[in-house]
XYZ file of C-alpha atoms in Angstrom:
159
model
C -99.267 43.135 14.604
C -96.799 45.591 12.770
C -100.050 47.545 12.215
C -100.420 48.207 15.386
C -96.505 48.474 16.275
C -97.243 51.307 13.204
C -99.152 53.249 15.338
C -97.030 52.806 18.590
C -94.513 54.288 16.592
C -96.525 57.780 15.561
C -98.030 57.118 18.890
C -94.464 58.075 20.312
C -93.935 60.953 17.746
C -97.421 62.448 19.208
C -96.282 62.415 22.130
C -93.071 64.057 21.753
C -94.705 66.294 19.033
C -90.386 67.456 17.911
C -90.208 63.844 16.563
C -93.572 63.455 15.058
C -92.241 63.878 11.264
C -89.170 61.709 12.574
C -91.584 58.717 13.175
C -93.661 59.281 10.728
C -91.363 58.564 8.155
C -89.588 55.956 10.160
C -93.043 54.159 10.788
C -93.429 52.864 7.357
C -90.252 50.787 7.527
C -92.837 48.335 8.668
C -94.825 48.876 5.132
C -91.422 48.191 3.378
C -90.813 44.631 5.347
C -94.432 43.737 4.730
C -93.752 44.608 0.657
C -90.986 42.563 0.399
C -91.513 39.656 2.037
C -95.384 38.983 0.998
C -95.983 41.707 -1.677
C -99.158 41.689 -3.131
C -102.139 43.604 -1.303
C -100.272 43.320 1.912
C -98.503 46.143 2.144
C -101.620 48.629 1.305
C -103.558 46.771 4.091
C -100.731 47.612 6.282
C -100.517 51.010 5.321
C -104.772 51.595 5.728
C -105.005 49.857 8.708
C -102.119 52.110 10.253
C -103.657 54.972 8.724
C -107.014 55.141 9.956
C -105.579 53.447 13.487
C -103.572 56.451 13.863
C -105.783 59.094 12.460
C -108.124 57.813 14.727
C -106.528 56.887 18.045
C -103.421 59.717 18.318
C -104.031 63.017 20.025
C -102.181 64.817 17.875
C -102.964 64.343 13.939
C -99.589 66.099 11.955
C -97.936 62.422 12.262
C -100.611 60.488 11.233
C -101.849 62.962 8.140
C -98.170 62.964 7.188
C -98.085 59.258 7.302
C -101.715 59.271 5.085
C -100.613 61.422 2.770
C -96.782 60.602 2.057
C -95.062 58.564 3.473
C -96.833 55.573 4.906
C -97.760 54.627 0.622
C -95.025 55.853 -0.816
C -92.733 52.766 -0.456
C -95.221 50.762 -2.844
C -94.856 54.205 -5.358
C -91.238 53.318 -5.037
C -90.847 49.656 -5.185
C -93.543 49.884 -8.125
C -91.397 52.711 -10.044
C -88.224 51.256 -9.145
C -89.249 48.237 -10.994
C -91.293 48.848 -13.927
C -89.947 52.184 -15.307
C -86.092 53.617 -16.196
C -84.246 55.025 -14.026
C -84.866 58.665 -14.799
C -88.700 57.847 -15.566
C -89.067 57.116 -12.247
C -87.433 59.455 -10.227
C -90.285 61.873 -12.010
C -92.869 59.768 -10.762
C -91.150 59.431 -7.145
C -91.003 63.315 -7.711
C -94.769 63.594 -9.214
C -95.796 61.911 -6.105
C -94.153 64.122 -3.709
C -95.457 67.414 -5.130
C -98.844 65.801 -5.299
C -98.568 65.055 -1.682
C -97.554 67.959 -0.907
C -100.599 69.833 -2.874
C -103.200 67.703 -1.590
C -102.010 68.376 2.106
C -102.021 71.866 1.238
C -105.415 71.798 -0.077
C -106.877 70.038 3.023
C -105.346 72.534 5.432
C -106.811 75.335 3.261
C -110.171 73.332 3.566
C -109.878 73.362 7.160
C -108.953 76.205 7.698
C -106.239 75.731 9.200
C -103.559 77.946 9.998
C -100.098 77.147 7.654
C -96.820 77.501 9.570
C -94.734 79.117 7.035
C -94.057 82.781 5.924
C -92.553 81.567 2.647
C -94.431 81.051 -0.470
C -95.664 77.411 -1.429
C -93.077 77.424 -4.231
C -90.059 77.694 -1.593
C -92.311 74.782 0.253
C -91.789 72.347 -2.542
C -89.058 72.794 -3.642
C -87.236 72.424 0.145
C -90.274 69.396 0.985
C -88.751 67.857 -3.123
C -84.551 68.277 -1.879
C -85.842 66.497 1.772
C -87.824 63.750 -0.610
C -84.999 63.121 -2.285
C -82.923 62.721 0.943
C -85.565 60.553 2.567
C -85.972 58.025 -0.910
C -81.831 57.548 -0.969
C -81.717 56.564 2.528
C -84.872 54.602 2.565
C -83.087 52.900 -0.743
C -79.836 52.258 1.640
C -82.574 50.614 4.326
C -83.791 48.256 2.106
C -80.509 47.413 0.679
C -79.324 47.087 4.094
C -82.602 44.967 5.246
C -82.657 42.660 1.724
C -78.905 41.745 2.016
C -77.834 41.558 5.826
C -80.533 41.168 7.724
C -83.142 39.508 5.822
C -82.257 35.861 6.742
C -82.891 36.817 10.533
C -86.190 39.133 9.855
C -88.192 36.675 7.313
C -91.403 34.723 7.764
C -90.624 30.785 8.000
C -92.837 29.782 5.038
């Protein structure tokens, strides 16, 4: 079920192609709920299923590529990072993982050949995709906050 609510949601940014990076870093809010309360393999089977749903299903890919390539994984990055490594250890790796995102994207449009929207070179890329990363991980660290101390009682499974 939140899999496919996960795909409603890029669905929606698809449609209205101005929100489609809006959603697609809202949609894995879903990935984050499944992490906390069952952990475990959950959460990646969330994020696949969406994945390839989306990929598959949505007329227009840029949400669902930015979804399979960033942001739909990187809350497990984060909750992993978060809680195995220091502080300033893993804001690298939350940083590592962003660039590497980036690149890889970079290198698929390139093997597509597909055209790249910017006039700026790739270094001016990063670096503005790394300040909106770091924008995106502080309030996706106030979400969780948010979710794990107010509203978690209302949102849980009854076990």
């Amino acid at each position: 079920m939140l899999s496919a609510l996960g795909v409603v949601i890029l669905y929606l940014g698809a449609i209205v192609e101005v929100l489609d990076l809006s959603l697609a870093a809202l949609a894995p809010v879903l990935v984050v709920y499944v992490a906390i309360e069952l952990g475990g393999a959950w959460p990646w089977l969330v994020y696949g299923v969406t994945g390839l749903l989306a990929f598959l299903l949505l007329p227009q890919k840029f949400g669902a590529l930015v979804y399979l390539l960033f942001t739909g994984f990187y809350p497990m990055v984060k909750k992993w990072a978060e809680g195995r490594l220091p502080r300033l250890l893993a804001l690298a790796v939350k940083l590592a993982t962003c660039t590497l995102s980036l690149f890889v994207g970079w290198l698929l449009m390139r093997a597509l050949a597909l055209p790249l929207d910017f006039d700026f070179p790739l270094v001016y890329v990063a670096l503005f995709f790394e300040i909106t990363f770091l924008l995106y991980d502080f309030v996706l660290t106030r979400f969780i906050s948010l979710y794990v101390y107010r509203w978690r009682t209302r949102f849980r499974f009854k076990k």
